[in-house]
mmCIF file of C-alpha atoms in Angstrom:
data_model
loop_
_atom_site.group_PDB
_atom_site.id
_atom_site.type_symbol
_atom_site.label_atom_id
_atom_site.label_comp_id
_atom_site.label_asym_id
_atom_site.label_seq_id
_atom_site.Cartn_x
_atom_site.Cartn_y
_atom_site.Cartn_z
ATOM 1 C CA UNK A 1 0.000 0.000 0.000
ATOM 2 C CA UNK A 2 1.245 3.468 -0.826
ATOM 3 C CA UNK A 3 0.341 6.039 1.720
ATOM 4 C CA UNK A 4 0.332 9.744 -0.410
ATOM 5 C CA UNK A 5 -0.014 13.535 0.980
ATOM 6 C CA UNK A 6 -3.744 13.886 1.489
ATOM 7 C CA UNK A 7 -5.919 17.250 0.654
ATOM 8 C CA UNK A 8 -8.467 18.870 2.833
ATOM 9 C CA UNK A 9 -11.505 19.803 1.419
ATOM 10 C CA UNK A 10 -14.311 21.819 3.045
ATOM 11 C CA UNK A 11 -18.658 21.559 2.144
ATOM 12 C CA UNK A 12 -17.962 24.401 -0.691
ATOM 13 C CA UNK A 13 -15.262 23.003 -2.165
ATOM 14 C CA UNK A 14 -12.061 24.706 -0.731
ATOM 15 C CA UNK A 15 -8.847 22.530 -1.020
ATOM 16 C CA UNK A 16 -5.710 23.026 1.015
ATOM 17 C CA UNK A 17 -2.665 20.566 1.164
ATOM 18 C CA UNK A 18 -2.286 18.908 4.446
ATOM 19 C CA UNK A 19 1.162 17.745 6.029
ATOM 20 C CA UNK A 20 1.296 14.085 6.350
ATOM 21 C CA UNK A 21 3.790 12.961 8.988
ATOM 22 C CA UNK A 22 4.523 9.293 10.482
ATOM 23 C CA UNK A 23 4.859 8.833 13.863
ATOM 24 C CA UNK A 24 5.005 6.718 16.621
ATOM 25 C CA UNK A 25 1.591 6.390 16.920
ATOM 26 C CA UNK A 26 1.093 5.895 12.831
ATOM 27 C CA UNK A 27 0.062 8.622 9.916
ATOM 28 C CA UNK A 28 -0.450 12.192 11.482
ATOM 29 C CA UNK A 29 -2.210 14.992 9.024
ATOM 30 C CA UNK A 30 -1.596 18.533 10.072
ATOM 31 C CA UNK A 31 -4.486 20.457 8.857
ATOM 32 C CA UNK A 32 -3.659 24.384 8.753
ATOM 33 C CA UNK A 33 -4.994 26.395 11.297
ATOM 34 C CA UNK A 34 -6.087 29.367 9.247
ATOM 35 C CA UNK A 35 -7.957 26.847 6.522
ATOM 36 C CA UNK A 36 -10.373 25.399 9.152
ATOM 37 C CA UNK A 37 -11.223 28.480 11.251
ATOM 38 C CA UNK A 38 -12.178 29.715 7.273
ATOM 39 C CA UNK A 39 -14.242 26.225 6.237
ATOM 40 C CA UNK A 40 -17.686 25.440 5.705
ATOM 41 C CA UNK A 41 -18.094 22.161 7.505
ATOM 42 C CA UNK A 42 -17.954 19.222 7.323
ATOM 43 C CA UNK A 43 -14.252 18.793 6.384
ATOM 44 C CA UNK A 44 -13.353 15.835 4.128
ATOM 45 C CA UNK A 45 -9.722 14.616 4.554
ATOM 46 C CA UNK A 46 -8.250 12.562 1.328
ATOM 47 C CA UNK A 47 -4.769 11.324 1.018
ATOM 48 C CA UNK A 48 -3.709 9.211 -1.847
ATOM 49 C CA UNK A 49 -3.795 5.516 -1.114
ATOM 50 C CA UNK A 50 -2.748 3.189 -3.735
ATOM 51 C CA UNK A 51 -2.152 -0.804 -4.015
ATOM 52 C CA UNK A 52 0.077 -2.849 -5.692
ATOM 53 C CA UNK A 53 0.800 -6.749 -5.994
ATOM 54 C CA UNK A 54 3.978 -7.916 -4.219
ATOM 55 C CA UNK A 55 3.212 -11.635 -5.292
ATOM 56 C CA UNK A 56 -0.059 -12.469 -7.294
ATOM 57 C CA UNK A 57 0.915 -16.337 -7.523
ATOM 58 C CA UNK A 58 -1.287 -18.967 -6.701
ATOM 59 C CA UNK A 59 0.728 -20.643 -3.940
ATOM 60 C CA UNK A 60 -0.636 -19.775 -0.461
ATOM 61 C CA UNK A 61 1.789 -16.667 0.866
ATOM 62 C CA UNK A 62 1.227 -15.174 4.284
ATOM 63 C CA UNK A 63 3.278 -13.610 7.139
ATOM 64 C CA UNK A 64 4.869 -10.801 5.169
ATOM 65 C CA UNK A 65 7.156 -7.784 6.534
ATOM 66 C CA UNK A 66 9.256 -4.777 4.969
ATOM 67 C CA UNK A 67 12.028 -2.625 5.445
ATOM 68 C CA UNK A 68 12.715 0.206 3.609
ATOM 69 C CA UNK A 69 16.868 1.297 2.385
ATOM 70 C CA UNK A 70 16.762 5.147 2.846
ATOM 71 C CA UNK A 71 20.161 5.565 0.705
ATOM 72 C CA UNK A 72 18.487 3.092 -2.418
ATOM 73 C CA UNK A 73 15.018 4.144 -1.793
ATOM 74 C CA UNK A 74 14.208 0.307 -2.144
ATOM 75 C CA UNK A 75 12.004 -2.086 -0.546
ATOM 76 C CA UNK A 76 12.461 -5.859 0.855
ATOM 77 C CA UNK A 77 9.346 -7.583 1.099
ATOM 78 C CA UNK A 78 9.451 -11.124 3.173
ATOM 79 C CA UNK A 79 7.283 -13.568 3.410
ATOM 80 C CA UNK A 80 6.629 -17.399 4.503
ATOM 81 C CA UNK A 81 5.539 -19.720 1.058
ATOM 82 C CA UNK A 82 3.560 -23.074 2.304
ATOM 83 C CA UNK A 83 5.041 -25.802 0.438
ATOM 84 C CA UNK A 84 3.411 -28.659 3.008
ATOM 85 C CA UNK A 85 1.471 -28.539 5.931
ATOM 86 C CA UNK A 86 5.284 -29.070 7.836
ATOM 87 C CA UNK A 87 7.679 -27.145 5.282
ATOM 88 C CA UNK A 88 7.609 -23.285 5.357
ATOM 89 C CA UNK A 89 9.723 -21.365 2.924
ATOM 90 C CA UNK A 90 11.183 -17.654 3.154
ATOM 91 C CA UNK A 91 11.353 -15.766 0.354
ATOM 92 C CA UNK A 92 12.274 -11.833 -0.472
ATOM 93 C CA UNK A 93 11.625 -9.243 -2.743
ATOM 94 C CA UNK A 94 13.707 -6.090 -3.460
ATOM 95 C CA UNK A 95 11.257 -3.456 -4.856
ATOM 96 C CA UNK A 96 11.858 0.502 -6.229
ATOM 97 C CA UNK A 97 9.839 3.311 -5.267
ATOM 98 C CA UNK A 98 7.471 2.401 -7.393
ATOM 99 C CA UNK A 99 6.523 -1.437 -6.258
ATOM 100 C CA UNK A 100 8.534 -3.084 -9.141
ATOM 101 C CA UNK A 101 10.807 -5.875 -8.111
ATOM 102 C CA UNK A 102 14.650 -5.393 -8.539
ATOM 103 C CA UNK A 103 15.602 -8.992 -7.540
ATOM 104 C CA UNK A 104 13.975 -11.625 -5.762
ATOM 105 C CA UNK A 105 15.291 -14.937 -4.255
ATOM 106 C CA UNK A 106 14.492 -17.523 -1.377
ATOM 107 C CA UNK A 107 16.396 -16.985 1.594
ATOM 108 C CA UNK A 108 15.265 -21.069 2.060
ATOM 109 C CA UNK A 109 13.964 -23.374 -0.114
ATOM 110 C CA UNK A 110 15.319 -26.948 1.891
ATOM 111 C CA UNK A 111 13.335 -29.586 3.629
ATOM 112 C CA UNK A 112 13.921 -27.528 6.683
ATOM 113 C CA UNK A 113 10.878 -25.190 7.674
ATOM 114 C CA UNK A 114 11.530 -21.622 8.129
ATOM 115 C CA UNK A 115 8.469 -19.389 9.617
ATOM 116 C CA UNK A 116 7.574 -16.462 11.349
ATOM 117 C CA UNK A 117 10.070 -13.684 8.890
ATOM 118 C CA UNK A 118 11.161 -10.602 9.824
ATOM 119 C CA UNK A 119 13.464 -7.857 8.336
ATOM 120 C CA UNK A 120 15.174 -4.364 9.365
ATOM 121 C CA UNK A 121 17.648 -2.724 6.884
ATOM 122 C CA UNK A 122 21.125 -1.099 7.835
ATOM 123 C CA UNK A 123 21.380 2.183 6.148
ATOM 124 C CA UNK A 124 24.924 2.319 6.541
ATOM 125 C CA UNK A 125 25.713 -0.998 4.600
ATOM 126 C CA UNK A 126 22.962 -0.269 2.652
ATOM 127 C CA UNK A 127 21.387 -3.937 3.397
ATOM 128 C CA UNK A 128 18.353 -6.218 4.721
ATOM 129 C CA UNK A 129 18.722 -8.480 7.729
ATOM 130 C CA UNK A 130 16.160 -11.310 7.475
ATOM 131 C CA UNK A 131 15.226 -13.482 10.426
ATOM 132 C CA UNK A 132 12.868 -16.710 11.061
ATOM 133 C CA UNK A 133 12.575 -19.265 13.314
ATOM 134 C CA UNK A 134 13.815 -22.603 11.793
ATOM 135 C CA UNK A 135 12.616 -26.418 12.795
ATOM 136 C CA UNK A 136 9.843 -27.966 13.366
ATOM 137 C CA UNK A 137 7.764 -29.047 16.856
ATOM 138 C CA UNK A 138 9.620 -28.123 20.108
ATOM 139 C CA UNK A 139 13.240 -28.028 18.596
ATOM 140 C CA UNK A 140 13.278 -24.159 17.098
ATOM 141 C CA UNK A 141 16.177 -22.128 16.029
ATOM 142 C CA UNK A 142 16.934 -18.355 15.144
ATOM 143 C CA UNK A 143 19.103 -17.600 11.498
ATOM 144 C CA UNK A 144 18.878 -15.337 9.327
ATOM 145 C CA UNK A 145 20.727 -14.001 6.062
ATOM 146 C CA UNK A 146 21.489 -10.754 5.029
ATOM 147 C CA UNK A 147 20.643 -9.441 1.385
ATOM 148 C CA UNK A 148 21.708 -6.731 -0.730
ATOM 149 C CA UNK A 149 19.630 -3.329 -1.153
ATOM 150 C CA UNK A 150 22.066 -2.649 -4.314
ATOM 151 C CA UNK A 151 22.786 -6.356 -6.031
ATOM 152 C CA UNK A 152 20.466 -8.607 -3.856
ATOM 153 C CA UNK A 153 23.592 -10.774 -3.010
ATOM 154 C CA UNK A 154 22.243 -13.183 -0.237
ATOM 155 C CA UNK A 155 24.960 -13.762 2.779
ATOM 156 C CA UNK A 156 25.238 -17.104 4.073
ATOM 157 C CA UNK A 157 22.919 -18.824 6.866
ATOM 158 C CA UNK A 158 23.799 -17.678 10.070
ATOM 159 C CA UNK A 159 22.789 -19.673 13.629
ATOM 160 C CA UNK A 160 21.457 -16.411 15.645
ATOM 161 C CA UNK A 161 20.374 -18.263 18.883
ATOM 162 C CA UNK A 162 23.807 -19.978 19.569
ATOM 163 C CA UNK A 163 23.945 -23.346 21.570
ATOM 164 C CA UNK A 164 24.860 -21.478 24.972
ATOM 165 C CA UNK A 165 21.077 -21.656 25.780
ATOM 166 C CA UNK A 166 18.803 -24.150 25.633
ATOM 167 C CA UNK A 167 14.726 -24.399 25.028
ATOM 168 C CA UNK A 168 12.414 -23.414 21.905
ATOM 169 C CA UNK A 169 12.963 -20.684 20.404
ATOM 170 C CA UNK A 170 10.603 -18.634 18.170
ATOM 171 C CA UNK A 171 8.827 -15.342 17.073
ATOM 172 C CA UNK A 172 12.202 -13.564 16.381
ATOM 173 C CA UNK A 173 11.957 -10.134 15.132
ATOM 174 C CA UNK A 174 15.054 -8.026 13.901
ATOM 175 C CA UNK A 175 15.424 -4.068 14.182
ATOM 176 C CA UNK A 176 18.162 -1.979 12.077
ATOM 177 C CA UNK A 177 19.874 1.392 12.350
ATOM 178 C CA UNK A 178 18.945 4.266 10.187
ATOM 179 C CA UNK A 179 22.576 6.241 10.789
ATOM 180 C CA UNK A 180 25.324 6.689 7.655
ATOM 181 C CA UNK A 181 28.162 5.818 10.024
ATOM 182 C CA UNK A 182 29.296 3.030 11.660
ATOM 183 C CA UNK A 183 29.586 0.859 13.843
ATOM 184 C CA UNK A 184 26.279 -0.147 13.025
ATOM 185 C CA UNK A 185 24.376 -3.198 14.063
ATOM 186 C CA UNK A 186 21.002 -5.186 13.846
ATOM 187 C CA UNK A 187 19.349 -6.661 17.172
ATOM 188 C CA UNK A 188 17.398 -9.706 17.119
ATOM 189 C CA UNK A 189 15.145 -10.384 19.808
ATOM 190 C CA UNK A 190 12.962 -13.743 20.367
ATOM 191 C CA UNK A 191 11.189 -16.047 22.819
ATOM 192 C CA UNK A 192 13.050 -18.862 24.504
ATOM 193 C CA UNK A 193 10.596 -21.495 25.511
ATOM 194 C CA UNK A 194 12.538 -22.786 28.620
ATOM 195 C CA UNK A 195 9.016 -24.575 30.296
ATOM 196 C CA UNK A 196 5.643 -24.586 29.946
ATOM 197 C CA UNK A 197 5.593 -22.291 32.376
ATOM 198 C CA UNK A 198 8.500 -20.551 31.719
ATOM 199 C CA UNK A 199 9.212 -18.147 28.550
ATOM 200 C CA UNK A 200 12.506 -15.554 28.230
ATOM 201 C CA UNK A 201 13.468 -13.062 26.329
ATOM 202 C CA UNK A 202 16.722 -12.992 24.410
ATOM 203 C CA UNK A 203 18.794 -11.058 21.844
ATOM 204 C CA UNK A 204 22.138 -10.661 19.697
ATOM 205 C CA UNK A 205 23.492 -8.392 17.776
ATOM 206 C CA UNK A 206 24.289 -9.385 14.034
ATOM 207 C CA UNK A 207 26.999 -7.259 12.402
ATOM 208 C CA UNK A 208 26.700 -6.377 8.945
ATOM 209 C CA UNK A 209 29.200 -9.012 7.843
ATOM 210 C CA UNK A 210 26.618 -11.687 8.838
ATOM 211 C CA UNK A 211 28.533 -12.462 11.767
ATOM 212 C CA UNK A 212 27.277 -12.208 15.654
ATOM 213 C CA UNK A 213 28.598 -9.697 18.059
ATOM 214 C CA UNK A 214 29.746 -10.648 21.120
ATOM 215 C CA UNK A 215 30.283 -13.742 23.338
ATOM 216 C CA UNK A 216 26.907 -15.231 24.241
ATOM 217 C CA UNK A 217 23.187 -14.850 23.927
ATOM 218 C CA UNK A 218 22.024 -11.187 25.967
ATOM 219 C CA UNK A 219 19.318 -11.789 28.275
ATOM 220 C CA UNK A 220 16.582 -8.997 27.996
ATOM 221 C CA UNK A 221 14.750 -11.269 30.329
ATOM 222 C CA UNK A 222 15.941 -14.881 31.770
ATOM 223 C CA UNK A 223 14.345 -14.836 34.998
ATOM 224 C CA UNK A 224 11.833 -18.368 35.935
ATOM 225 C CA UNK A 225 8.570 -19.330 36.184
ATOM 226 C CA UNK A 226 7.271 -15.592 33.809
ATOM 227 C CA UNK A 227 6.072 -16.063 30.308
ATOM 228 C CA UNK A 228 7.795 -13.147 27.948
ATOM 229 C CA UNK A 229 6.866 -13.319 24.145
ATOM 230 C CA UNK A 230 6.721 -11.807 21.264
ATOM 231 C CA UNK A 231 9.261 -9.426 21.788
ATOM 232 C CA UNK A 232 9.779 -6.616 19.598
ATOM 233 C CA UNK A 233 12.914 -4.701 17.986
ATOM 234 C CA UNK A 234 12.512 -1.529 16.930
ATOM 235 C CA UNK A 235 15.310 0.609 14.657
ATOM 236 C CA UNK A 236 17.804 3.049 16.375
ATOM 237 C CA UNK A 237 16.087 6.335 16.469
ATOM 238 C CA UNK A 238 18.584 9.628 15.676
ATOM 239 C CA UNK A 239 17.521 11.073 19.417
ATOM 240 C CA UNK A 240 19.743 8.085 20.394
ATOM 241 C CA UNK A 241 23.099 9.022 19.216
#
């Protein structure tokens, strides 16, 4: 979906541009001041709101995310393609400005399921970190492969949730850093199924090489007998630096 500056129209027909911001709390439009103390109500807001097909294929696609590459202006779509009811695939799109694809590729295509994608982009190496859980039943695993914003080179399969800790792990999600100069890092974050009645949170950083930083898993939360999930990871914001 593309989200376009919307116009402000009043019951006679008056038309003023309104600012259209994101923010934390989603799409923000500013209308001026001066235009509605002058309107004839009722106002009618309008932005521009147009749809595109990422992946009009029959085979059953779900589970999608997207980063965007600031320096590119390009897209990576991801998304989980059911081959059986027990084998998930990953596969990514690069798109322009525009919704067309650049390159496309799976990140798997094995007997192995991968599920549950996610994706942040470092700015500075202009590229896409993808994440999913791997496995099947109670035996999950965190990788995840970096891709290109400029060629769509794929980096190899990396092990994110080393072997220091044990337990399930699943619902990873990945955030990326915005800034031009480095260091620069992802963070992925996901649930460690230690019990039934037990569920952490943990996280690594991934450097841009496709390699992890640091010695060990991070514990955002390890303590027992709590059930933490679906963690979140959002991008460095610039108010950080």
């Amino acid at each position: 979906v593309r989200y376009g500056r919307a116009t402000v129209l009043d019951a006679e027909g008056a038309a003023v541009a309104a600012e259209t911001l994101y923010t934390d709390a989603g799409i923000e439009i500013r209308v001026p001041e001066s235009f509605v103390a002058a309107a004839r109500f009722p106002l009618t807001i309008d932005p521009i709101v147009s749809t595109f097909t990422v992946d009009g294929s029959v085979i059953d696609n779900r589970n999608a995310d997207v980063a965007h590459d600031a320096t590119t202006n390009r897209y990576c779509v991801v998304y989980e393609e059911v081959f059986s009811a027990s084998d998930y695939d990953i596969y990514e799109r690069v798109l322009n400005a525009s919704g067309g694809t650049i390159h496309q590729a799976y990140i798997d295509q094995s007997g192995t399921s991968w599920a549950e994608p996610a994706v942040a982009n470092n700015n500075f190496a202009d590229q896409f970190l993808i994440v999913a859980q791997v496995g099947s039943g109670s035996a999950h695993t965190i990788h995840g492969r970096t891709v290109s914003a400029g060629s769509g080179a794929l980096g190899s399969d990396l092990l994110i949730s080393a072997a220091d800790e044990t337990g399930d792990k699943v619902n990873p999600d990945v955030g990326g850093d915005p800034f031009t100069v480095g260091p620069t890092y992802y963070a992925v974050v996901w649930t460690r199924a230690f019990s039934s009645t037990d569920h952490d949170v943990h996280t690594r950083l991934v450097t841009t090489s496709g390699t992890l930083l640091g010695t060990g898993t991070v514990y955002v939360d390890n303590t027992s007998s709590t059930l933490d999930s679906s963690p979140r990871s959002p991008s460095r914001r610039s108010t950080a630096r």
